[in-house]
Coordinates of C-alpha atoms and ligand atoms in Angstrom, one line a residue:
M1 CA 36.5 111.6 92.6
N2 CA 36.9 114.7 90.5
I3 CA 39.5 113.8 87.8
L4 CA 41.2 116.0 85.3
F5 CA 43.1 114.6 82.3
I6 CA 45.5 117.0 80.4
Q7 CA 47.2 116.9 77.1
P8 CA 49.8 119.7 77.5
R9 CA 50.9 122.1 74.8
L10 CA 54.5 122.5 73.7
S11 CA 56.4 124.4 76.3
E12 CA 57.6 127.0 73.9
M13 CA 54.4 128.6 72.5
Q14 CA 54.3 130.3 69.2
K15 CA 54.7 134.0 69.9
S16 CA 52.4 135.5 67.3
W17 CA 48.6 134.9 67.4
W18 CA 48.4 133.8 63.7
K19 CA 51.1 131.2 64.2
R20 CA 49.3 130.0 67.3
S21 CA 46.0 129.8 65.4
I22 CA 47.5 127.8 62.6
D23 CA 49.1 125.4 65.1
R24 CA 45.8 124.9 66.8
A25 CA 44.0 124.3 63.5
I26 CA 46.6 121.7 62.6
N27 CA 46.1 119.9 65.9
K28 CA 42.3 120.0 65.3
F29 CA 42.8 118.3 62.0
Y30 CA 45.6 115.9 62.6
A31 CA 45.9 115.2 66.3
P32 CA 42.8 114.3 68.2
P33 CA 43.8 113.3 71.8
L34 CA 43.1 109.6 71.7
T35 CA 45.2 109.0 74.8
L36 CA 42.9 111.2 76.9
E37 CA 39.8 109.7 75.3
Q38 CA 41.1 106.3 76.2
L39 CA 41.9 107.2 79.8
Y40 CA 38.4 108.6 80.1
A41 CA 37.0 105.4 78.8
I42 CA 38.8 103.2 81.3
T43 CA 37.8 105.4 84.3
P44 CA 34.7 103.9 86.0
N45 CA 31.5 106.0 85.7
D46 CA 31.3 106.8 89.4
H47 CA 34.1 109.4 88.9
D48 CA 33.7 112.8 87.3
V49 CA 36.1 113.3 84.4
K50 CA 37.2 116.5 82.6
V51 CA 39.4 116.4 79.6
I52 CA 41.6 119.4 78.5
D53 CA 43.7 119.7 75.4
E54 CA 46.0 122.7 75.7
R55 CA 47.2 122.3 72.1
I56 CA 43.9 123.6 70.8
G57 CA 43.9 126.5 73.2
Q58 CA 41.8 125.0 76.0
K59 CA 42.7 126.6 79.4
I60 CA 43.4 124.7 82.6
N61 CA 41.3 125.7 85.6
Y62 CA 43.6 125.3 88.6
D63 CA 40.7 126.0 90.9
G64 CA 38.6 123.2 89.7
N65 CA 38.6 121.3 93.0
Y66 CA 40.2 118.2 91.4
D67 CA 41.1 115.2 93.5
L68 CA 43.4 113.8 90.9
V69 CA 45.2 115.2 87.8
G70 CA 46.5 112.8 85.1
I71 CA 48.9 114.3 82.5
T72 CA 50.1 112.6 79.4
A73 CA 53.3 113.5 77.6
F74 CA 55.7 112.4 75.0
T75 CA 59.1 114.0 75.1
P76 CA 58.6 117.4 73.4
Y77 CA 55.6 118.1 75.8
I78 CA 57.2 117.0 79.0
N79 CA 58.6 120.3 80.3
R80 CA 55.2 121.8 80.1
A81 CA 53.7 118.7 81.7
Y82 CA 56.2 119.2 84.6
E83 CA 55.2 122.8 84.9
I84 CA 51.5 122.0 85.2
A85 CA 52.2 119.1 87.6
D86 CA 54.3 121.3 89.9
A87 CA 51.5 123.9 90.0
F88 CA 48.8 121.4 91.0
R89 CA 51.0 119.7 93.6
K90 CA 51.8 123.1 95.2
M91 CA 48.0 123.3 95.8
G92 CA 47.9 119.9 97.3
V93 CA 46.3 118.1 94.3
K94 CA 47.6 114.6 93.5
V95 CA 49.3 114.3 90.1
V96 CA 49.9 111.2 88.0
L97 CA 52.2 111.3 84.9
G98 CA 52.0 108.7 82.1
G99 CA 52.9 108.3 78.4
Y100 CA 56.1 107.7 76.5
H101 CA 58.5 110.0 78.3
P102 CA 57.5 109.2 81.9
T103 CA 57.7 105.5 80.9
A104 CA 61.2 105.9 79.5
I105 CA 62.5 108.0 82.4
P106 CA 60.2 107.3 85.4
D107 CA 62.7 108.5 88.0
E108 CA 62.8 112.0 86.4
A109 CA 59.0 112.1 86.0
K110 CA 58.6 111.1 89.7
Q111 CA 60.2 114.3 90.8
H112 CA 57.2 116.1 89.5
A113 CA 54.4 113.7 90.3
D114 CA 52.9 111.7 93.2
S115 CA 52.9 108.7 91.0
V116 CA 54.1 107.6 87.6
L117 CA 52.1 105.1 85.5
L118 CA 54.4 103.2 83.2
G119 CA 53.3 101.6 79.9
E120 CA 49.7 100.9 79.1
A121 CA 47.1 101.9 81.6
E122 CA 44.1 99.6 81.1
Y123 CA 45.0 97.3 84.1
T124 CA 47.0 99.6 86.5
W125 CA 44.8 102.7 86.3
L126 CA 41.9 100.9 88.2
Q127 CA 44.3 99.8 90.9
L128 CA 45.7 103.4 91.1
L129 CA 42.3 104.9 91.6
K130 CA 41.5 102.5 94.4
D131 CA 44.9 103.3 96.0
V132 CA 44.2 107.1 95.9
E133 CA 40.8 106.6 97.5
N134 CA 42.4 104.5 100.3
N135 CA 45.3 107.0 100.7
G136 CA 47.8 104.4 99.6
L137 CA 49.0 105.8 96.3
R138 CA 52.2 104.0 95.1
P139 CA 55.1 105.8 93.4
F140 CA 55.1 103.6 90.3
Y141 CA 52.6 101.4 88.5
L142 CA 53.7 99.0 85.8
P143 CA 51.5 96.3 84.2
D144 CA 52.8 92.8 84.8
R145 CA 51.5 91.6 81.4
P146 CA 50.6 93.1 78.0
I147 CA 47.1 94.4 77.8
D148 CA 44.7 91.8 76.3
Q149 CA 43.1 93.7 73.4
N150 CA 39.7 92.4 74.4
D151 CA 40.1 94.5 77.5
I152 CA 40.3 97.8 75.6
P153 CA 37.0 99.6 75.7
P154 CA 36.0 102.1 72.9
A155 CA 37.4 105.5 73.5
K156 CA 35.0 108.0 75.0
R157 CA 34.6 111.1 72.8
D158 CA 31.7 113.0 74.2
Q159 CA 33.9 115.8 75.5
T160 CA 36.2 116.0 72.5
R161 CA 34.2 115.2 69.3
G162 CA 33.0 118.7 68.7
N163 CA 36.5 120.1 68.7
Y164 CA 38.3 118.1 66.1
F165 CA 37.7 117.7 62.3
Y166 CA 39.2 114.2 62.3
A167 CA 38.8 111.5 64.9
A168 CA 41.3 108.8 65.9
V169 CA 41.0 105.1 66.5
Q170 CA 43.5 102.4 67.4
A171 CA 43.0 98.9 66.1
S172 CA 46.3 97.4 67.2
R173 CA 49.2 98.2 69.6
G174 CA 52.9 97.4 69.5
C175 CA 55.5 96.7 66.8
P176 CA 58.1 94.0 66.7
N177 CA 60.6 95.7 64.4
R178 CA 63.0 97.4 66.9
C179 CA 64.1 100.2 64.6
E180 CA 67.0 101.9 66.5
F181 CA 65.3 105.3 66.8
C182 CA 61.7 104.2 67.6
A183 CA 60.2 104.8 71.0
I184 CA 57.5 102.1 70.7
S185 CA 59.1 98.8 70.1
N186 CA 61.9 99.3 72.6
L187 CA 59.5 99.6 75.5
K188 CA 58.4 96.6 77.7
F189 CA 55.5 94.7 76.0
R190 CA 55.3 97.2 73.2
N191 CA 57.4 94.9 70.9
I192 CA 54.4 92.5 70.9
V193 CA 51.8 93.3 68.3
R194 CA 48.3 93.0 69.8
K195 CA 45.2 93.3 67.7
R196 CA 41.7 94.3 68.9
P197 CA 38.9 92.0 67.7
V198 CA 37.8 93.4 64.3
E199 CA 34.1 93.6 65.5
N200 CA 35.2 95.8 68.4
V201 CA 37.0 98.2 66.1
I202 CA 34.1 98.3 63.7
D203 CA 31.6 99.0 66.5
E204 CA 33.8 101.9 67.7
I205 CA 34.2 103.4 64.2
K206 CA 30.4 103.4 63.8
T207 CA 30.1 105.6 66.9
I208 CA 32.5 108.3 65.4
S209 CA 30.6 111.4 64.3
Q210 CA 33.3 112.7 61.9
K211 CA 33.5 111.5 58.4
H212 CA 37.4 111.3 58.6
F213 CA 39.6 109.6 61.1
H214 CA 43.2 108.5 61.6
F215 CA 44.4 105.1 62.7
Y216 CA 47.0 105.7 65.4
D217 CA 48.4 102.2 65.1
P218 CA 52.2 102.0 64.8
S219 CA 51.7 100.3 61.4
L220 CA 48.7 98.6 59.7
T221 CA 51.0 96.5 57.5
L222 CA 52.5 94.4 60.3
H223 CA 49.8 91.8 60.1
P224 CA 48.3 92.1 56.6
T225 CA 45.7 89.3 57.2
Y226 CA 44.3 91.2 60.2
S227 CA 44.3 94.5 58.3
K228 CA 42.6 92.9 55.4
S229 CA 39.8 91.5 57.5
L230 CA 39.4 94.9 59.2
F231 CA 39.3 96.7 55.8
R232 CA 36.7 94.2 54.4
E233 CA 34.4 95.0 57.3
M234 CA 34.9 98.7 56.9
K235 CA 33.7 98.7 53.3
G236 CA 30.3 100.4 53.3
L237 CA 30.8 102.4 56.5
N238 CA 31.2 105.5 54.4
K239 CA 34.2 106.8 56.3
K240 CA 37.6 108.2 55.1
F241 CA 40.8 107.4 56.9
T242 CA 44.6 107.6 57.0
C243 CA 47.0 105.2 58.5
N244 CA 50.7 104.3 58.9
G245 CA 52.3 101.5 56.8
N246 CA 55.7 100.1 55.6
V247 CA 57.0 100.0 52.1
G248 CA 57.7 96.2 51.8
A249 CA 54.2 95.1 52.6
L250 CA 52.6 97.9 50.5
N251 CA 54.7 97.0 47.5
K252 CA 54.1 93.2 47.8
D253 CA 50.5 93.0 48.7
E254 CA 48.1 94.5 46.1
E255 CA 45.1 92.9 47.8
L256 CA 45.8 94.9 50.9
L257 CA 46.0 98.1 48.8
K258 CA 42.7 97.3 47.1
L259 CA 40.9 96.5 50.3
A260 CA 42.3 99.6 52.0
S261 CA 41.1 101.8 49.2
E262 CA 37.7 100.2 49.1
A263 CA 37.5 100.7 52.9
G264 CA 38.0 104.5 52.5
C265 CA 41.8 104.9 53.0
T266 CA 42.9 108.2 51.5
R267 CA 46.5 108.3 52.5
W268 CA 49.3 106.1 53.9
Y269 CA 51.9 107.7 56.1
I270 CA 55.2 106.1 55.4
G271 CA 58.4 106.5 57.3
F272 CA 60.8 106.2 54.3
E273 CA 63.4 107.9 56.5
S274 CA 66.3 107.9 54.0
F275 CA 67.3 107.1 50.4
S276 CA 70.6 105.5 51.7
Q277 CA 70.3 101.8 52.2
Q278 CA 73.4 102.0 54.5
N279 CA 71.5 104.4 56.7
M280 CA 68.4 102.2 56.7
D281 CA 70.6 99.2 57.7
L282 CA 72.2 101.2 60.5
L283 CA 68.7 102.3 61.8
K284 CA 67.8 98.6 61.6
K285 CA 64.6 99.5 59.6
Q286 CA 64.1 96.3 57.7
T287 CA 60.6 96.9 56.6
N288 CA 61.6 99.4 54.0
R289 CA 64.1 98.7 51.2
V290 CA 65.1 101.8 49.1
E291 CA 64.7 99.9 45.8
E292 CA 61.0 99.3 46.7
Y293 CA 60.1 103.0 47.3
A294 CA 59.2 103.9 43.7
P295 CA 57.2 100.7 42.9
A296 CA 55.3 101.0 46.2
V297 CA 54.4 104.6 45.6
K298 CA 53.2 103.8 42.1
K299 CA 51.0 101.0 43.3
I300 CA 49.5 103.0 46.1
R301 CA 48.6 105.8 43.6
D302 CA 47.2 103.2 41.2
Y303 CA 44.7 102.3 43.9
G304 CA 43.7 105.9 44.2
M305 CA 45.4 106.7 47.6
D306 CA 48.0 109.3 48.5
I307 CA 51.3 109.1 50.3
Y308 CA 52.7 111.3 53.1
G309 CA 56.4 110.7 53.2
L310 CA 58.4 111.0 56.4
F311 CA 62.2 111.6 56.1
M312 CA 65.0 112.1 58.6
F313 CA 68.4 113.6 58.4
G314 CA 71.5 113.4 60.5
M315 CA 72.2 109.7 60.2
D316 CA 75.8 108.5 60.1
Y317 CA 76.0 108.2 56.3
D318 CA 74.4 111.6 55.6
T319 CA 76.8 114.2 54.2
P320 CA 76.0 117.9 53.3
D321 CA 74.8 116.9 49.8
V322 CA 72.0 114.7 51.2
F323 CA 69.5 117.5 51.2
D324 CA 69.7 118.2 47.5
S325 CA 69.8 114.5 46.6
T326 CA 66.8 113.8 48.8
L327 CA 64.8 116.7 47.4
K328 CA 65.4 115.3 43.9
A329 CA 64.5 111.7 45.0
V330 CA 61.3 112.9 46.7
N331 CA 60.3 114.8 43.6
D332 CA 61.1 111.8 41.4
L333 CA 58.7 109.7 43.6
G334 CA 56.1 112.4 42.9
L335 CA 55.1 113.0 46.6
I336 CA 53.0 116.0 47.3
A337 CA 53.4 116.0 51.0
A338 CA 56.4 115.2 53.1
N339 CA 57.9 115.9 56.5
F340 CA 61.6 116.4 56.9
S341 CA 62.9 115.8 60.4
I342 CA 66.1 115.9 62.3
L343 CA 67.2 112.6 63.8
T344 CA 66.3 112.8 67.5
P345 CA 67.5 110.3 70.1
Y346 CA 64.3 109.8 72.2
P347 CA 65.1 108.4 75.7
G348 CA 64.6 104.7 76.0
T349 CA 65.7 104.0 72.5
P350 CA 68.9 102.1 71.4
L351 CA 69.8 105.2 69.3
H352 CA 69.8 107.3 72.5
D353 CA 72.1 104.8 74.3
R354 CA 74.5 104.5 71.4
L355 CA 74.9 108.3 70.8
D356 CA 75.1 108.9 74.5
K357 CA 78.0 106.4 74.8
E358 CA 79.7 108.1 71.9
G359 CA 79.3 111.5 73.6
R360 CA 77.3 112.8 70.7
I361 CA 74.2 114.1 72.5
F362 CA 74.8 117.7 73.4
S363 CA 71.4 118.7 74.7
K364 CA 68.9 117.0 77.0
D365 CA 66.6 120.0 77.1
W366 CA 63.5 117.9 76.2
S367 CA 61.6 120.8 74.7
K368 CA 64.2 120.7 71.9
Y369 CA 63.3 117.0 71.1
R370 CA 60.9 118.0 68.4
W371 CA 61.6 117.4 64.7
D372 CA 63.1 120.7 64.1
E373 CA 66.0 121.2 66.5
V374 CA 69.4 119.6 66.5
V375 CA 70.5 117.9 69.8
I376 CA 73.2 115.6 68.3
K377 CA 76.6 115.8 66.7
P378 CA 76.1 114.1 63.3
K379 CA 79.0 112.2 61.8
G380 CA 79.0 113.5 58.2
M381 CA 78.4 117.2 58.8
S382 CA 78.2 119.8 61.5
S383 CA 75.1 120.4 63.6
E384 CA 74.7 123.8 61.9
E385 CA 74.8 122.2 58.4
L386 CA 72.1 119.7 59.6
L387 CA 69.8 122.4 60.9
H388 CA 70.2 124.7 57.9
G389 CA 70.0 121.7 55.4
V390 CA 66.6 120.6 56.9
R391 CA 65.2 124.1 56.9
K392 CA 66.4 124.5 53.3
I393 CA 64.8 121.3 52.0
K394 CA 61.5 122.2 53.7
R395 CA 61.6 125.6 52.1
E396 CA 62.4 124.2 48.7
F397 CA 60.0 121.3 48.8
Y398 CA 57.1 123.6 49.8
S399 CA 58.0 126.3 47.3
L400 CA 55.4 127.3 44.7
H401 CA 57.9 126.4 42.0
N402 CA 58.3 122.9 43.3
F403 CA 54.5 122.6 43.7
S404 CA 53.8 123.7 40.1
Q405 CA 56.3 121.1 38.9
M406 CA 54.9 118.2 40.9
I407 CA 51.2 119.0 40.2
R408 CA 51.9 118.2 36.5
K409 CA 53.0 114.7 37.4
E410 CA 51.0 111.7 36.3
K411 CA 48.3 110.7 38.9
V412 CA 48.8 113.7 41.2
L413 CA 45.7 115.6 39.9
E414 CA 43.6 112.4 40.1
L415 CA 43.9 112.7 43.9
G416 CA 41.3 115.4 43.9
L417 CA 41.5 118.9 45.0
M418 CA 40.4 118.3 48.6
D419 CA 43.2 115.8 49.2
I420 CA 45.8 118.0 47.6
F421 CA 44.5 120.9 49.7
S422 CA 44.5 119.1 53.0
T423 CA 47.9 117.4 52.5
Y424 CA 49.9 120.0 50.6
F425 CA 48.7 123.4 51.8
F426 CA 48.5 122.4 55.5
S427 CA 52.0 121.0 55.4
M428 CA 53.3 123.9 53.5
I429 CA 51.9 126.4 56.0
A430 CA 53.1 124.2 58.9
Y431 CA 56.6 123.6 57.7
R432 CA 57.4 126.8 55.9
F433 CA 55.8 129.4 58.1
V434 CA 54.9 128.0 61.5
K435 CA 57.5 125.4 62.7
Ligands
B12_1 C1 49.1 110.2 67.2 C2 50.6 110.5 67.3 C3 51.0 111.8 67.1 C4 50.0 113.0 66.8 C5 49.8 113.8 68.1 C6 49.2 112.9 69.2 C7 49.1 113.7 70.5 N1 48.3 113.3 71.5 O1 49.7 114.7 70.7 C8 50.9 113.8 65.9 C9 50.7 113.3 64.5 C10 50.7 115.3 65.9 C11 52.3 113.4 66.4 C12 53.4 114.2 66.2 C13 54.7 113.9 66.7 N2 55.0 112.7 67.3 CO1 53.8 111.2 67.6 N3 52.8 109.7 67.7 C14 51.5 109.5 67.7 C15 51.2 108.0 67.8 C16 51.1 107.4 66.4 C17 50.0 107.6 68.6 C18 49.9 108.1 70.0 C19 48.5 107.7 70.6 O2 47.7 108.6 70.8 N4 48.3 106.5 71.0 C20 47.0 106.0 71.5 C21 46.9 105.9 73.0 C22 45.7 105.3 73.4 O3 48.1 105.2 73.5 P1 49.2 105.9 74.4 O4 49.4 107.3 74.1 O5 50.3 105.0 74.4 O6 48.4 105.9 75.8 C23 48.3 104.7 76.6 C24 49.5 104.6 77.7 O7 50.7 105.1 77.2 C25 49.0 105.2 78.9 N5 49.2 106.7 79.1 C26 49.6 107.6 78.2 N6 49.6 108.8 78.8 C27 49.1 108.6 80.1 C28 48.9 109.5 81.1 C29 48.4 109.1 82.3 C30 48.1 110.1 83.4 C31 48.1 107.7 82.5 C32 47.6 107.3 83.8 C33 48.4 106.8 81.5 C34 48.8 107.3 80.3 O8 47.6 105.0 78.9 C35 47.1 104.9 77.5 C36 46.2 103.7 77.5 O9 46.8 102.5 77.7 C37 52.5 107.5 68.5 C38 52.9 106.1 68.1 C39 52.0 105.0 68.7 N7 51.4 104.3 67.8 O10 51.8 105.0 69.9 C40 53.6 108.5 68.1 C41 54.6 109.0 69.1 C42 53.9 109.2 70.4 N8 55.1 110.2 68.5 C43 56.3 110.5 68.6 C44 57.0 111.6 68.1 C45 58.5 111.6 68.3 C46 56.3 112.6 67.5 C47 57.0 113.8 66.9 C48 58.1 114.5 67.7 C49 57.6 113.3 65.6 C50 58.1 114.1 64.5 N9 59.3 113.8 64.2 O11 57.4 114.9 63.9 C51 55.8 114.8 66.6 C52 55.8 115.9 67.7 C53 54.6 116.7 67.7 C54 54.9 118.1 68.3 N10 53.9 118.9 68.2 O12 55.9 118.4 68.7 C55 57.0 109.3 69.4 C56 57.2 109.8 70.9 C57 58.5 109.4 71.5 C58 58.8 110.2 72.7 N11 59.5 109.6 73.6 O13 58.5 111.3 72.8 C59 56.0 108.2 69.2 C60 55.9 107.1 70.3 C61 56.3 107.5 67.8 C62 57.6 106.7 67.8 N12 57.6 105.6 67.0 O14 58.6 106.9 68.5 N13 52.3 112.2 67.0

């Protein structure tokens, strides 16, 4: 069969060409489409596969004689995914939707697709292909067991590698932590951490042509023993990488930090979320305790790595002064890159159910479910205060004045100009001028 896999763009495109160009460049650096590369890899070789990533400006050919179109989408991309799906179906082409949003709300997705594949695809996709060939496509496919990590082939990158400055790899899937807002651990089977054999991951990394890559694992601190053996084997591969991790483990385990650094880790992405322990308790994020933020950051820096801090606003204990106090606290930590988001209740999460019950979700326009729009009524401030407060902290954090202050801080300059450039300036352009 002739199969097309699509990563849609956001439904609201940036209007001016320069904003669109910067958005594309950011995706080329930070967001290689591992989902499509993985779907391509699990498709048997007797099918012809084409991979399209709209986020980097690639165009969909609606006249490509495709027998089957597979579209991936998490929530902010779903409206555009539905638009593409509707267009192909009008032409009589079969469409399958998959990914986080269709998995959370399969009945909604089914209105725009011939079939919805829920959860991980490694087992069900093969069955689905056979069913299409036999004209017996079912409306829904759901795996009956978690995917054995031995059954994950290396991603196929021959169509994508030339387009992205960074590559992406996944060593493990799942997270047991059940943070209230998280769309991973609250889905079936995704609350079980599954680790790919280290040798498989190493073999895959060796095939990557780029020097830099991201680990797309939910967190590489969930099983430190596993991560340590992975990092040990990576030493000498001459790669640079970034990954996600949690404060508690990073603060406790210096051996992990040392091995990560020796393996080529340049930056940990950490979801600090809030400087209020009450908020953290409410979010049920037990992996990070506020009192450990500063020592953890210091230790990571001591081992020559950088930190990208992720923060959210609009939690129940946030009041209008939270923006100023957070800016001060982030600067005291000495972070040079951070993202400030608005709490968003993704479908399928306990946060969504709680706020929905309390009548506090006022928009279910999924295109607004990005980090920069308000869809909830917060408790401690108005929705407008939340929106303007987040815009203000982004502006102030990424101001030249703030940058000149933070660059003087101990250890920051030791990160090297390239790291400072790639973290700080990209984020500044992204958050101050584009988003
Ligand atoms: C990499 C990543 C990104 C990248 C972009 C990746 C991309 N393709 O666009 C970046 C860093 C840009 C990003 C940004 C954001 N992200 Co993000 N991101 C991820 C991450 C870490 C990995 C996703 C991934 O590629 N996994 C690897 C592949 C192989 O797994 P997979 O996608 O699950 O695919 C498998 C199955 O789901 C299935 N499948 C998936 N799609 C399809 C389609 C078909 C047709 C079929 C058959 C099967 C199928 O098959 C695959 C193989 O089994 C996940 C968390 C995680 N670890 O999963 C969050 C995650 C997807 N992100 C999330 C969010 C919320 C965001 C942001 C809105 C966050 C924010 N506040 O800034 C932004 C939005 C970006 C935007 N432009 O608006 C949420 C999504 C929740 C939701 N319901 O939408 C997640 C789940 C994180 C979380 N903890 O909740 N993200």
